[in-house]
Amino acid sequence: MGAVQTARGYVYNQWSHHPIVDYALTAVSVGALALAQGHHILADHDADQRMNIYATVASVAAIVGGFGTAAISQYATSSGQRMTILRQMFGVHLRRNWVGLLTSMLLVSFGCLGVMMSDTSAEIGLGGWIAESLILFGAVRSLRLVWLFRLLIDVSDHDAGNSGGDSTVRVNRVNR
């Protein structure tokens, strides 16, 4: 059991400290889908439907990027003992994650818009592989954003609960 936990901890640390791992996860996912299906995920869609998919993915990536800026604001304004320690110990890694998230969501949005502009024929070809990669990359990065949100919320909640009661709101259970 100890070896499994050690291995899990190592993988978790590599993933959390190195956002570039998401590119590898995306490449493996695209490769697995290519081997399983033999074509990209947009091959069976007509041109109008592909345009809708590109626009939707670009919009969702922009919205997710907006959530990332909200999380950065929470990180920047949070204060407390655990948040201070988190910044001191892992600030470099957290900043790398934030910058990577915002950059990747811009890449996904502009990449989908670029594929949309270049998709002018009945069959898409290489653009389909690019769009599939962008979609999967956006999904992987969205998971990283959720992880960062949870991390910051957990630390902020813990700091608020241990701050001496000044900023903690207590809710009493009311039984009816």
PDB file of N, CA and C in Angstrom, residues 37-114:
ATOM      1  N   GLN A  37     -10.616   4.925 -33.553  1.00  0.00           N
ATOM      2  CA  GLN A  37     -11.623   5.300 -34.545  1.00  0.00           C
ATOM      3  C   GLN A  37     -11.089   5.313 -35.972  1.00  0.00           C
ATOM      4  N   GLY A  38      -9.828   5.620 -36.132  1.00  0.00           N
ATOM      5  CA  GLY A  38      -9.250   5.710 -37.472  1.00  0.00           C
ATOM      6  C   GLY A  38      -9.475   7.053 -38.138  1.00  0.00           C
ATOM      7  N   HIS A  39     -10.165   7.956 -37.479  1.00  0.00           N
ATOM      8  CA  HIS A  39     -10.398   9.306 -38.014  1.00  0.00           C
ATOM      9  C   HIS A  39     -10.658  10.250 -36.846  1.00  0.00           C
ATOM     10  N   HIS A  40     -10.635  11.551 -37.135  1.00  0.00           N
ATOM     11  CA  HIS A  40     -10.873  12.521 -36.065  1.00  0.00           C
ATOM     12  C   HIS A  40     -12.364  12.596 -35.740  1.00  0.00           C
ATOM     13  N   ILE A  41     -12.698  13.227 -34.627  1.00  0.00           N
ATOM     14  CA  ILE A  41     -14.077  13.221 -34.125  1.00  0.00           C
ATOM     15  C   ILE A  41     -15.038  14.060 -34.962  1.00  0.00           C
ATOM     16  N   LEU A  42     -14.516  14.902 -35.842  1.00  0.00           N
ATOM     17  CA  LEU A  42     -15.383  15.754 -36.660  1.00  0.00           C
ATOM     18  C   LEU A  42     -15.590  15.206 -38.071  1.00  0.00           C
ATOM     19  N   ALA A  43     -15.051  14.037 -38.364  1.00  0.00           N
ATOM     20  CA  ALA A  43     -15.105  13.488 -39.722  1.00  0.00           C
ATOM     21  C   ALA A  43     -16.532  13.244 -40.209  1.00  0.00           C
ATOM     22  N   ASP A  44     -17.439  12.892 -39.320  1.00  0.00           N
ATOM     23  CA  ASP A  44     -18.798  12.558 -39.730  1.00  0.00           C
ATOM     24  C   ASP A  44     -19.758  13.741 -39.651  1.00  0.00           C
ATOM     25  N   HIS A  45     -19.249  14.945 -39.345  1.00  0.00           N
ATOM     26  CA  HIS A  45     -20.101  16.116 -39.223  1.00  0.00           C
ATOM     27  C   HIS A  45     -20.055  16.942 -40.501  1.00  0.00           C
ATOM     28  N   ASP A  46     -21.196  17.510 -40.882  1.00  0.00           N
ATOM     29  CA  ASP A  46     -21.201  18.371 -42.059  1.00  0.00           C
ATOM     30  C   ASP A  46     -20.623  19.748 -41.697  1.00  0.00           C
ATOM     31  N   ALA A  47     -20.391  20.576 -42.712  1.00  0.00           N
ATOM     32  CA  ALA A  47     -19.701  21.859 -42.531  1.00  0.00           C
ATOM     33  C   ALA A  47     -20.433  22.783 -41.563  1.00  0.00           C
ATOM     34  N   ASP A  48     -21.756  22.859 -41.660  1.00  0.00           N
ATOM     35  CA  ASP A  48     -22.510  23.746 -40.763  1.00  0.00           C
ATOM     36  C   ASP A  48     -22.388  23.307 -39.307  1.00  0.00           C
ATOM     37  N   GLN A  49     -22.460  22.018 -39.083  1.00  0.00           N
ATOM     38  CA  GLN A  49     -22.346  21.513 -37.725  1.00  0.00           C
ATOM     39  C   GLN A  49     -20.937  21.734 -37.179  1.00  0.00           C
ATOM     40  N   ARG A  50     -19.934  21.583 -38.022  1.00  0.00           N
ATOM     41  CA  ARG A  50     -18.561  21.849 -37.587  1.00  0.00           C
ATOM     42  C   ARG A  50     -18.391  23.306 -37.183  1.00  0.00           C
ATOM     43  N   MET A  51     -18.988  24.214 -37.938  1.00  0.00           N
ATOM     44  CA  MET A  51     -18.898  25.646 -37.596  1.00  0.00           C
ATOM     45  C   MET A  51     -19.502  25.910 -36.211  1.00  0.00           C
ATOM     46  N   ASN A  52     -20.623  25.272 -35.945  1.00  0.00           N
ATOM     47  CA  ASN A  52     -21.246  25.424 -34.624  1.00  0.00           C
ATOM     48  C   ASN A  52     -20.349  24.863 -33.515  1.00  0.00           C
ATOM     49  N   ILE A  53     -19.710  23.743 -33.791  1.00  0.00           N
ATOM     50  CA  ILE A  53     -18.808  23.137 -32.802  1.00  0.00           C
ATOM     51  C   ILE A  53     -17.622  24.062 -32.532  1.00  0.00           C
ATOM     52  N   TYR A  54     -17.016  24.588 -33.580  1.00  0.00           N
ATOM     53  CA  TYR A  54     -15.880  25.494 -33.392  1.00  0.00           C
ATOM     54  C   TYR A  54     -16.278  26.705 -32.553  1.00  0.00           C
ATOM     55  N   ALA A  55     -17.394  27.311 -32.903  1.00  0.00           N
ATOM     56  CA  ALA A  55     -17.842  28.508 -32.182  1.00  0.00           C
ATOM     57  C   ALA A  55     -18.157  28.192 -30.725  1.00  0.00           C
ATOM     58  N   THR A  56     -18.771  27.057 -30.496  1.00  0.00           N
ATOM     59  CA  THR A  56     -19.112  26.669 -29.122  1.00  0.00           C
ATOM     60  C   THR A  56     -17.853  26.423 -28.304  1.00  0.00           C
ATOM     61  N   VAL A  57     -16.898  25.688 -28.855  1.00  0.00           N
ATOM     62  CA  VAL A  57     -15.662  25.398 -28.129  1.00  0.00           C
ATOM     63  C   VAL A  57     -14.897  26.694 -27.848  1.00  0.00           C
ATOM     64  N   ALA A  58     -14.832  27.596 -28.825  1.00  0.00           N
ATOM     65  CA  ALA A  58     -14.142  28.872 -28.610  1.00  0.00           C
ATOM     66  C   ALA A  58     -14.827  29.671 -27.508  1.00  0.00           C
ATOM     67  N   SER A  59     -16.145  29.678 -27.496  1.00  0.00           N
ATOM     68  CA  SER A  59     -16.895  30.417 -26.467  1.00  0.00           C
ATOM     69  C   SER A  59     -16.698  29.808 -25.087  1.00  0.00           C
ATOM     70  N   VAL A  60     -16.787  28.497 -24.994  1.00  0.00           N
ATOM     71  CA  VAL A  60     -16.612  27.830 -23.706  1.00  0.00           C
ATOM     72  C   VAL A  60     -15.197  28.057 -23.178  1.00  0.00           C
ATOM     73  N   ALA A  61     -14.196  27.985 -24.045  1.00  0.00           N
ATOM     74  CA  ALA A  61     -12.819  28.217 -23.611  1.00  0.00           C
ATOM     75  C   ALA A  61     -12.654  29.644 -23.088  1.00  0.00           C
ATOM     76  N   ALA A  62     -13.294  30.606 -23.745  1.00  0.00           N
ATOM     77  CA  ALA A  62     -13.218  31.991 -23.265  1.00  0.00           C
ATOM     78  C   ALA A  62     -13.893  32.139 -21.904  1.00  0.00           C
ATOM     79  N   ILE A  63     -15.001  31.478 -21.711  1.00  0.00           N
ATOM     80  CA  ILE A  63     -15.701  31.532 -20.419  1.00  0.00           C
ATOM     81  C   ILE A  63     -14.859  30.873 -19.327  1.00  0.00           C
ATOM     82  N   VAL A  64     -14.286  29.729 -19.630  1.00  0.00           N
ATOM     83  CA  VAL A  64     -13.433  29.038 -18.657  1.00  0.00           C
ATOM     84  C   VAL A  64     -12.222  29.911 -18.312  1.00  0.00           C
ATOM     85  N   GLY A  65     -11.665  30.583 -19.306  1.00  0.00           N
ATOM     86  CA  GLY A  65     -10.578  31.524 -19.038  1.00  0.00           C
ATOM     87  C   GLY A  65     -11.016  32.636 -18.103  1.00  0.00           C
ATOM     88  N   GLY A  66     -12.261  33.072 -18.228  1.00  0.00           N
ATOM     89  CA  GLY A  66     -12.808  34.074 -17.309  1.00  0.00           C
ATOM     90  C   GLY A  66     -12.901  33.541 -15.892  1.00  0.00           C
ATOM     91  N   PHE A  67     -13.283  32.282 -15.747  1.00  0.00           N
ATOM     92  CA  PHE A  67     -13.285  31.671 -14.419  1.00  0.00           C
ATOM     93  C   PHE A  67     -11.870  31.642 -13.838  1.00  0.00           C
ATOM     94  N   GLY A  68     -10.903  31.425 -14.700  1.00  0.00           N
ATOM     95  CA  GLY A  68      -9.514  31.424 -14.252  1.00  0.00           C
ATOM     96  C   GLY A  68      -9.105  32.766 -13.687  1.00  0.00           C
ATOM     97  N   THR A  69      -9.540  33.853 -14.316  1.00  0.00           N
ATOM     98  CA  THR A  69      -9.204  35.170 -13.773  1.00  0.00           C
ATOM     99  C   THR A  69      -9.904  35.412 -12.444  1.00  0.00           C
ATOM    100  N   ALA A  70     -11.095  34.874 -12.272  1.00  0.00           N
ATOM    101  CA  ALA A  70     -11.774  34.989 -10.976  1.00  0.00           C
ATOM    102  C   ALA A  70     -10.993  34.237  -9.900  1.00  0.00           C
ATOM    103  N   ALA A  71     -10.478  33.088 -10.243  1.00  0.00           N
ATOM    104  CA  ALA A  71      -9.692  32.312  -9.282  1.00  0.00           C
ATOM    105  C   ALA A  71      -8.387  33.024  -8.945  1.00  0.00           C
ATOM    106  N   ILE A  72      -7.782  33.667  -9.936  1.00  0.00           N
ATOM    107  CA  ILE A  72      -6.557  34.425  -9.676  1.00  0.00           C
ATOM    108  C   ILE A  72      -6.854  35.573  -8.718  1.00  0.00           C
ATOM    109  N   SER A  73      -7.996  36.212  -8.885  1.00  0.00           N
ATOM    110  CA  SER A  73      -8.382  37.291  -7.968  1.00  0.00           C
ATOM    111  C   SER A  73      -8.545  36.763  -6.553  1.00  0.00           C
ATOM    112  N   GLN A  74      -9.157  35.595  -6.427  1.00  0.00           N
ATOM    113  CA  GLN A  74      -9.311  34.993  -5.102  1.00  0.00           C
ATOM    114  C   GLN A  74      -7.940  34.705  -4.490  1.00  0.00           C
ATOM    115  N   TYR A  75      -7.048  34.176  -5.277  1.00  0.00           N
ATOM    116  CA  TYR A  75      -5.693  33.869  -4.804  1.00  0.00           C
ATOM    117  C   TYR A  75      -4.974  35.147  -4.371  1.00  0.00           C
ATOM    118  N   ALA A  76      -5.107  36.196  -5.176  1.00  0.00           N
ATOM    119  CA  ALA A  76      -4.399  37.443  -4.891  1.00  0.00           C
ATOM    120  C   ALA A  76      -4.931  38.144  -3.642  1.00  0.00           C
ATOM    121  N   THR A  77      -6.226  38.008  -3.376  1.00  0.00           N
ATOM    122  CA  THR A  77      -6.817  38.743  -2.253  1.00  0.00           C
ATOM    123  C   THR A  77      -6.931  37.919  -0.979  1.00  0.00           C
ATOM    124  N   SER A  78      -6.727  36.637  -1.050  1.00  0.00           N
ATOM    125  CA  SER A  78      -6.831  35.795   0.141  1.00  0.00           C
ATOM    126  C   SER A  78      -5.651  36.041   1.059  1.00  0.00           C
ATOM    127  N   SER A  79      -5.968  36.093   2.338  1.00  0.00           N
ATOM    128  CA  SER A  79      -4.900  36.232   3.320  1.00  0.00           C
ATOM    129  C   SER A  79      -5.200  35.284   4.466  1.00  0.00           C
ATOM    130  N   GLY A  80      -4.210  34.855   5.085  1.00  0.00           N
ATOM    131  CA  GLY A  80      -4.332  33.909   6.186  1.00  0.00           C
ATOM    132  C   GLY A  80      -3.063  33.104   6.278  1.00  0.00           C
ATOM    133  N   GLN A  81      -2.931  32.376   7.356  1.00  0.00           N
ATOM    134  CA  GLN A  81      -1.701  31.636   7.608  1.00  0.00           C
ATOM    135  C   GLN A  81      -1.435  30.578   6.534  1.00  0.00           C
ATOM    136  N   ARG A  82      -2.430  29.774   6.224  1.00  0.00           N
ATOM    137  CA  ARG A  82      -2.215  28.708   5.230  1.00  0.00           C
ATOM    138  C   ARG A  82      -1.997  29.278   3.833  1.00  0.00           C
ATOM    139  N   MET A  83      -2.716  30.349   3.488  1.00  0.00           N
ATOM    140  CA  MET A  83      -2.530  30.949   2.166  1.00  0.00           C
ATOM    141  C   MET A  83      -1.120  31.538   2.061  1.00  0.00           C
ATOM    142  N   THR A  84      -0.629  32.134   3.130  1.00  0.00           N
ATOM    143  CA  THR A  84       0.733  32.666   3.131  1.00  0.00           C
ATOM    144  C   THR A  84       1.747  31.547   2.927  1.00  0.00           C
ATOM    145  N   ILE A  85       1.560  30.455   3.631  1.00  0.00           N
ATOM    146  CA  ILE A  85       2.461  29.302   3.476  1.00  0.00           C
ATOM    147  C   ILE A  85       2.358  28.733   2.062  1.00  0.00           C
ATOM    148  N   LEU A  86       1.139  28.634   1.547  1.00  0.00           N
ATOM    149  CA  LEU A  86       0.939  28.127   0.187  1.00  0.00           C
ATOM    150  C   LEU A  86       1.687  28.997  -0.815  1.00  0.00           C
ATOM    151  N   ARG A  87       1.588  30.306  -0.663  1.00  0.00           N
ATOM    152  CA  ARG A  87       2.292  31.216  -1.569  1.00  0.00           C
ATOM    153  C   ARG A  87       3.807  31.060  -1.445  1.00  0.00           C
ATOM    154  N   GLN A  88       4.296  30.945  -0.219  1.00  0.00           N
ATOM    155  CA  GLN A  88       5.734  30.833  -0.025  1.00  0.00           C
ATOM    156  C   GLN A  88       6.288  29.531  -0.586  1.00  0.00           C
ATOM    157  N   MET A  89       5.578  28.447  -0.363  1.00  0.00           N
ATOM    158  CA  MET A  89       6.087  27.136  -0.771  1.00  0.00           C
ATOM    159  C   MET A  89       5.812  26.809  -2.234  1.00  0.00           C
ATOM    160  N   PHE A  90       4.650  27.206  -2.714  1.00  0.00           N
ATOM    161  CA  PHE A  90       4.229  26.769  -4.048  1.00  0.00           C
ATOM    162  C   PHE A  90       3.849  27.909  -4.983  1.00  0.00           C
ATOM    163  N   GLY A  91       4.203  29.141  -4.622  1.00  0.00           N
ATOM    164  CA  GLY A  91       3.828  30.299  -5.431  1.00  0.00           C
ATOM    165  C   GLY A  91       4.279  30.203  -6.875  1.00  0.00           C
ATOM    166  N   VAL A  92       5.518  29.754  -7.085  1.00  0.00           N
ATOM    167  CA  VAL A  92       6.048  29.619  -8.444  1.00  0.00           C
ATOM    168  C   VAL A  92       5.202  28.634  -9.247  1.00  0.00           C
ATOM    169  N   HIS A  93       4.857  27.518  -8.641  1.00  0.00           N
ATOM    170  CA  HIS A  93       4.073  26.495  -9.331  1.00  0.00           C
ATOM    171  C   HIS A  93       2.643  26.985  -9.592  1.00  0.00           C
ATOM    172  N   LEU A  94       2.073  27.681  -8.625  1.00  0.00           N
ATOM    173  CA  LEU A  94       0.720  28.205  -8.810  1.00  0.00           C
ATOM    174  C   LEU A  94       0.692  29.244  -9.920  1.00  0.00           C
ATOM    175  N   ARG A  95       1.661  30.136  -9.949  1.00  0.00           N
ATOM    176  CA  ARG A  95       1.717  31.128 -11.028  1.00  0.00           C
ATOM    177  C   ARG A  95       1.891  30.451 -12.384  1.00  0.00           C
ATOM    178  N   ARG A  96       2.732  29.424 -12.423  1.00  0.00           N
ATOM    179  CA  ARG A  96       2.928  28.685 -13.679  1.00  0.00           C
ATOM    180  C   ARG A  96       1.610  28.048 -14.132  1.00  0.00           C
ATOM    181  N   ASN A  97       0.848  27.516 -13.181  1.00  0.00           N
ATOM    182  CA  ASN A  97      -0.453  26.939 -13.512  1.00  0.00           C
ATOM    183  C   ASN A  97      -1.418  28.001 -14.019  1.00  0.00           C
ATOM    184  N   TRP A  98      -1.480  29.160 -13.331  1.00  0.00           N
ATOM    185  CA  TRP A  98      -2.406  30.217 -13.761  1.00  0.00           C
ATOM    186  C   TRP A  98      -2.077  30.712 -15.157  1.00  0.00           C
ATOM    187  N   VAL A  99      -0.799  31.017 -15.384  1.00  0.00           N
ATOM    188  CA  VAL A  99      -0.393  31.520 -16.699  1.00  0.00           C
ATOM    189  C   VAL A  99      -0.664  30.464 -17.766  1.00  0.00           C
ATOM    190  N   GLY A 100      -0.359  29.221 -17.457  1.00  0.00           N
ATOM    191  CA  GLY A 100      -0.635  28.142 -18.402  1.00  0.00           C
ATOM    192  C   GLY A 100      -2.114  28.004 -18.720  1.00  0.00           C
ATOM    193  N   LEU A 101      -2.958  28.142 -17.697  1.00  0.00           N
ATOM    194  CA  LEU A 101      -4.402  28.039 -17.922  1.00  0.00           C
ATOM    195  C   LEU A 101      -4.918  29.164 -18.807  1.00  0.00           C
ATOM    196  N   LEU A 102      -4.553  30.381 -18.482  1.00  0.00           N
ATOM    197  CA  LEU A 102      -5.036  31.506 -19.277  1.00  0.00           C
ATOM    198  C   LEU A 102      -4.508  31.445 -20.710  1.00  0.00           C
ATOM    199  N   THR A 103      -3.236  31.104 -20.851  1.00  0.00           N
ATOM    200  CA  THR A 103      -2.652  30.997 -22.183  1.00  0.00           C
ATOM    201  C   THR A 103      -3.315  29.887 -22.985  1.00  0.00           C
ATOM    202  N   SER A 104      -3.555  28.758 -22.349  1.00  0.00           N
ATOM    203  CA  SER A 104      -4.146  27.633 -23.077  1.00  0.00           C
ATOM    204  C   SER A 104      -5.578  27.920 -23.495  1.00  0.00           C
ATOM    205  N   MET A 105      -6.335  28.621 -22.668  1.00  0.00           N
ATOM    206  CA  MET A 105      -7.709  28.933 -23.059  1.00  0.00           C
ATOM    207  C   MET A 105      -7.729  29.921 -24.226  1.00  0.00           C
ATOM    208  N   LEU A 106      -6.770  30.839 -24.257  1.00  0.00           N
ATOM    209  CA  LEU A 106      -6.633  31.709 -25.427  1.00  0.00           C
ATOM    210  C   LEU A 106      -6.261  30.887 -26.655  1.00  0.00           C
ATOM    211  N   LEU A 107      -5.345  29.953 -26.493  1.00  0.00           N
ATOM    212  CA  LEU A 107      -4.933  29.078 -27.593  1.00  0.00           C
ATOM    213  C   LEU A 107      -6.112  28.284 -28.125  1.00  0.00           C
ATOM    214  N   VAL A 108      -6.916  27.725 -27.240  1.00  0.00           N
ATOM    215  CA  VAL A 108      -8.081  26.945 -27.666  1.00  0.00           C
ATOM    216  C   VAL A 108      -9.076  27.836 -28.402  1.00  0.00           C
ATOM    217  N   SER A 109      -9.366  29.009 -27.852  1.00  0.00           N
ATOM    218  CA  SER A 109     -10.327  29.915 -28.488  1.00  0.00           C
ATOM    219  C   SER A 109      -9.851  30.359 -29.870  1.00  0.00           C
ATOM    220  N   PHE A 110      -8.628  30.898 -29.917  1.00  0.00           N
ATOM    221  CA  PHE A 110      -8.125  31.387 -31.204  1.00  0.00           C
ATOM    222  C   PHE A 110      -7.849  30.241 -32.170  1.00  0.00           C
ATOM    223  N   GLY A 111      -7.430  29.094 -31.655  1.00  0.00           N
ATOM    224  CA  GLY A 111      -7.218  27.941 -32.524  1.00  0.00           C
ATOM    225  C   GLY A 111      -8.499  27.475 -33.181  1.00  0.00           C
ATOM    226  N   CYS A 112      -9.587  27.420 -32.406  1.00  0.00           N
ATOM    227  CA  CYS A 112     -10.878  27.015 -32.983  1.00  0.00           C
ATOM    228  C   CYS A 112     -11.376  28.041 -33.992  1.00  0.00           C
ATOM    229  N   LEU A 113     -11.156  29.311 -33.696  1.00  0.00           N
ATOM    230  CA  LEU A 113     -11.548  30.346 -34.659  1.00  0.00           C
ATOM    231  C   LEU A 113     -10.711  30.245 -35.932  1.00  0.00           C
ATOM    232  N   GLY A 114      -9.427  29.923 -35.778  1.00  0.00           N
ATOM    233  CA  GLY A 114      -8.573  29.731 -36.949  1.00  0.00           C
ATOM    234  C   GLY A 114      -9.007  28.540 -37.786  1.00  0.00           C
TER     235      GLY A 114
END
